[in-house]
Coordinates of C-alpha atoms in Angstrom, one line a residue:
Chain A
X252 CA 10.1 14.5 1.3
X253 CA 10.1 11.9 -1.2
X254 CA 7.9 11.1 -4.4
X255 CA 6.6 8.7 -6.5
X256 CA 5.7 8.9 -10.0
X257 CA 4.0 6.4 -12.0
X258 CA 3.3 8.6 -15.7
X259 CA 1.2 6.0 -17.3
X260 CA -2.4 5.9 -15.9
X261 CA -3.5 3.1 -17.9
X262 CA -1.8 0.8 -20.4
X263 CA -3.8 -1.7 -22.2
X264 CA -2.1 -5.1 -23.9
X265 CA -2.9 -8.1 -26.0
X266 CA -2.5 -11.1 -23.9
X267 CA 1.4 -12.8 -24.9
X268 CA 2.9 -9.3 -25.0
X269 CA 5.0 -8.0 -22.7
X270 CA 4.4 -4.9 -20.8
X271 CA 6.7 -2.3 -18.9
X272 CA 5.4 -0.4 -16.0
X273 CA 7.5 2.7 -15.0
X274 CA 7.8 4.5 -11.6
X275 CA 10.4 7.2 -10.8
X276 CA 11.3 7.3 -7.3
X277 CA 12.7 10.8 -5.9
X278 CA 14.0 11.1 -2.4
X279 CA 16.9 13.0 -0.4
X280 CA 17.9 9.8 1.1
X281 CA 21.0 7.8 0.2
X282 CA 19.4 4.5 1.1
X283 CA 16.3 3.5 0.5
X284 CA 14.0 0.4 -0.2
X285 CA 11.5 0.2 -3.5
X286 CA 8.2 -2.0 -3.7
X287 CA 5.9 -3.3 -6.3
X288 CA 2.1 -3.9 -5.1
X289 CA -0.7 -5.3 -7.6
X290 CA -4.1 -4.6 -6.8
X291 CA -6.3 -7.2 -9.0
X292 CA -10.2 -5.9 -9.0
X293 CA -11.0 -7.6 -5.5
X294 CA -9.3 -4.5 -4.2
X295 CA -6.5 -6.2 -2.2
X296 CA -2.8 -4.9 -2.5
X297 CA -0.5 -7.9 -2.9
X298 CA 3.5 -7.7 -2.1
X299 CA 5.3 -8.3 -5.4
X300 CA 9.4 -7.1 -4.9
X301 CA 11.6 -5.2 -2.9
X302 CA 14.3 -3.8 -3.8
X303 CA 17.0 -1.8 -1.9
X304 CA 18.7 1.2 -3.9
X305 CA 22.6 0.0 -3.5
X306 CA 21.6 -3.3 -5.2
X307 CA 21.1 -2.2 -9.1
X308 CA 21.2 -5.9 -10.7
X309 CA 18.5 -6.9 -12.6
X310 CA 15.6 -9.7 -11.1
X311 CA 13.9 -12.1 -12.5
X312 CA 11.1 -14.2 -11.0
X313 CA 8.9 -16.0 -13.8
X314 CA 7.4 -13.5 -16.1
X315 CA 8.1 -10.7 -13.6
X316 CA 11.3 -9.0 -14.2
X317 CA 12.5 -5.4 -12.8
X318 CA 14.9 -2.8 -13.4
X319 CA 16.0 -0.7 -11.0
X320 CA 18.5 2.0 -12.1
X321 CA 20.0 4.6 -9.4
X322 CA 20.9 7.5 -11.5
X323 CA 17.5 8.2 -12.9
X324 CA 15.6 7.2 -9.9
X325 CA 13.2 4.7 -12.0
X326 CA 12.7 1.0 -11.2
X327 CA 10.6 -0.5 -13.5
X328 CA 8.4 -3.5 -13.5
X329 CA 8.4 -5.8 -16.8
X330 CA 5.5 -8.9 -17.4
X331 CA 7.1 -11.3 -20.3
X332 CA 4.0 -12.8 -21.9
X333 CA 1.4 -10.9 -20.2
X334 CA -1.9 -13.0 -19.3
X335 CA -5.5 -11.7 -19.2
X336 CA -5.2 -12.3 -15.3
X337 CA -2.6 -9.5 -14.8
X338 CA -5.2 -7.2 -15.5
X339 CA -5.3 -4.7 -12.4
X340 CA -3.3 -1.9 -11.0
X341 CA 0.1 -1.7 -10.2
X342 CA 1.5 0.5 -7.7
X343 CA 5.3 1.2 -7.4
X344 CA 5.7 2.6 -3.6
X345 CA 9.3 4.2 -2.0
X346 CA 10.1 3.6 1.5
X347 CA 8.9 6.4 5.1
X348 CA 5.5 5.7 5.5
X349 CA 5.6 3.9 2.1
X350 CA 4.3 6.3 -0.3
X351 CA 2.4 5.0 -3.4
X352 CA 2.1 6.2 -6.6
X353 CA -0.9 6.7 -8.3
X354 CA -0.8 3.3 -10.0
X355 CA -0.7 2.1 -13.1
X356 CA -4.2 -0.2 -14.8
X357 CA -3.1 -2.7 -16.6
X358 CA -5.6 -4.1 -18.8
X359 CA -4.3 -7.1 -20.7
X360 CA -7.0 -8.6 -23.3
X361 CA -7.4 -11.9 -24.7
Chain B
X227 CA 0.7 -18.2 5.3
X228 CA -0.8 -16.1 8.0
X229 CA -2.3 -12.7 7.0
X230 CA -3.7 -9.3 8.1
X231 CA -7.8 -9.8 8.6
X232 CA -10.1 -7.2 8.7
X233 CA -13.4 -6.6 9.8
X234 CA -16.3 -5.9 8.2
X235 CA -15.1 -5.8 5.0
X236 CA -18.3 -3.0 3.8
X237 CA -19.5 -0.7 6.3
X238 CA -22.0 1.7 5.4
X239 CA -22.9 4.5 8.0
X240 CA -24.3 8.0 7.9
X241 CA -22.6 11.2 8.1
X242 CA -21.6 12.1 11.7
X243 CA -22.0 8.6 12.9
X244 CA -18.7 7.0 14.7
X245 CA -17.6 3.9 13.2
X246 CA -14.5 1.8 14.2
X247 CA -12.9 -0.4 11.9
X248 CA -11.1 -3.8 13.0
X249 CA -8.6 -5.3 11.9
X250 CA -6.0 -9.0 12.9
X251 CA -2.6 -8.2 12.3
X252 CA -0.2 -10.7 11.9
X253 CA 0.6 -12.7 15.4
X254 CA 4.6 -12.1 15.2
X255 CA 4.4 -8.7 13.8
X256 CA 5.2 -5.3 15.9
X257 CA 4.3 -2.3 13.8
X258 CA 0.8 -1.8 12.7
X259 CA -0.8 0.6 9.8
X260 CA -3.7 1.9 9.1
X261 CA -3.7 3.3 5.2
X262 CA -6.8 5.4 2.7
X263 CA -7.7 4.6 -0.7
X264 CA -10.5 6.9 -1.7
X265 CA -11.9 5.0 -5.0
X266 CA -9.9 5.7 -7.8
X267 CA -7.3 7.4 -6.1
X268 CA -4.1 6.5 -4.9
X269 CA -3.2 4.4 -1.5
X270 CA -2.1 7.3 1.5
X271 CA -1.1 6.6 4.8
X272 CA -2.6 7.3 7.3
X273 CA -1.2 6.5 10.8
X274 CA 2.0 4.0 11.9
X275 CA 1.4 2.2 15.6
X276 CA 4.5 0.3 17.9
X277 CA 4.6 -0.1 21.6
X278 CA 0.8 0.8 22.3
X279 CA 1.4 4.5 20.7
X280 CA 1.3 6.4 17.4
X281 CA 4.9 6.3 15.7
X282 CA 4.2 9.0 12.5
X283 CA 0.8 10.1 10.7
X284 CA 0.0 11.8 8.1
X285 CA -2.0 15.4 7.6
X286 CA -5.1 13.5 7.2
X287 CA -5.1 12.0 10.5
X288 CA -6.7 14.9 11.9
X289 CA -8.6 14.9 15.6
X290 CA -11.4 12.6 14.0
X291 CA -9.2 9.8 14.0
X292 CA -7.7 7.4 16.2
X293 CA -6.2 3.9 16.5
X294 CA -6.2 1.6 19.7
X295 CA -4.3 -1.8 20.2
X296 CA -7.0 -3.0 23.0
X297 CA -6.1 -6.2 23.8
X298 CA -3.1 -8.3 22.3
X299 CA -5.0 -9.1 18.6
X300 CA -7.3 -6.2 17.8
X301 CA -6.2 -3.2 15.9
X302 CA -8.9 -0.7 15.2
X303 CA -9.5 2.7 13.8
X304 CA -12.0 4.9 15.1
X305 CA -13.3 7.7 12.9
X306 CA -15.3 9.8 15.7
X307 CA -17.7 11.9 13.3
X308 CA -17.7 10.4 9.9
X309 CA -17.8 12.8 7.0
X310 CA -19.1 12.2 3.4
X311 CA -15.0 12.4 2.4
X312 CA -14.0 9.7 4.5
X313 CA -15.6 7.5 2.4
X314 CA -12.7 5.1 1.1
X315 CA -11.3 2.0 1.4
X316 CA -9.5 1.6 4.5
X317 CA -6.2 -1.3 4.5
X318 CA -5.0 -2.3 8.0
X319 CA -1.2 -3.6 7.1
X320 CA 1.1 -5.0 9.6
X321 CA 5.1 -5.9 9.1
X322 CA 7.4 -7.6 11.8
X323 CA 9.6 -4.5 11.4
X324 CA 9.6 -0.6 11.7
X325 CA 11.6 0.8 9.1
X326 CA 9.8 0.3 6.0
X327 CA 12.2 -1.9 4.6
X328 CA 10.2 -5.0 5.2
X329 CA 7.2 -4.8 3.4
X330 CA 3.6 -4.2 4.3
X331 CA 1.8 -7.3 4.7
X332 CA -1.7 -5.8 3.9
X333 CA -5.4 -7.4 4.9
X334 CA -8.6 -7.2 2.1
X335 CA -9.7 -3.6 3.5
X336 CA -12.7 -2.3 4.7
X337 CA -15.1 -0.6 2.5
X338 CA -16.2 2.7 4.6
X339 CA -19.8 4.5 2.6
X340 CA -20.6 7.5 4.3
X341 CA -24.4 8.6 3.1

């Protein structure tokens, strides 16, 4: 069985900070693929990043950066200069039927 | 870019009513999903779909639930007796492959109240 845990429930900003979302990833497999999904208050889930668990290197894309570190399980997300429209909820998700988390709210304020 | 659609995206029906929920995947894509999101909560699966026939589901995809490809577009999920529980948000996802390393190309969902 695998598991996904995403400790912070909700996380609240001032816009131009940045923000780290965390998500522990436990699972018997050896290979495996990670996901980031945002859910903005419309209520659609939107693909962010996938990562695969042999590839451990740091990526950027614009303010988005992630982190994904093997021995502990965790890849977490990081917004650089958060903005009022990142507010929503952020679900890390490990591959086999893609299990979520429970999601993080981000609330970033102006 | 071509996305998942899904139809109606609020359906409100009473308890022990049948409803069936629709959904477009996308046109090149093989594996189909139907997932829950009970407000608040977090996103489970519910039921994967290749080759006209259920691949995995989940405990919750009990007898009361099932999924039909019936004709070459359509995707739907019937709930045969709806319960006040199954209220939820319902996502249709679809993905061009099987092995959940290509992700989940989600549509809007469908807002299920059961009254």
């Amino acid at each position: 069985a695998q598991k996904v845990t995403q400790a912070q429930t909700e996380i609240s900003v001032v816009e131009k900070e940045d923000v780290t979302l965390d998500c522990v990833y436990e699972t018997r497999d050896t290979t495996y693929y990670l996901f980031w999904y945002k859910q903005p208050p419309s209520g659609e889930l939107v693909f962010l990043i996938r990562r695969n668990s042999f590839d451990e290197q740091n990526e950027i894309s614009g303010r988005y950066s992630w982190n994904f570190q093997k021995s502990t399980s965790s890849f977490n997300f990081t917004i650089t200069a958060s903005q009022v429209v990142d507010s929503a909820v952020y679900f890390c998700a490990g591959a086999r039927q893609l299990t979520f988390g429970s999601g993080t709210q981000l609330t970033v304020l102006p | 870019e071509p996305e998942v659609t899904q139809t109606p995206s609020h359906q409100v029906t009473q308890m022990g009513q049948e409803v069936i929920l629709r959904c477009v995947p996308i046109s090149n894509h093989l594996y189909f999903y139907w997932y829950r999101q009970i407000l608040g909560q977090k996103v489970e699966f519910l039921v994967s779909f290749y080759n006209n026939e259920i691949s995995e589901k989940s405990e919750i995809f009990d007898d009361q639930f099932s999924v039909e490809r019936p004709d070459g577009s359509n995707f739907t999920l019937k709930i045969r007796s709806t319960k006040l529980e199954d209220s939820a948000m319902y996502f249709c996802a679809s993905s061009p492959q099987g092995d959940y390393n290509s992700p989940l190309h989600f549509g809007n969902g469908t807002r299920l109240t059961v009254t």
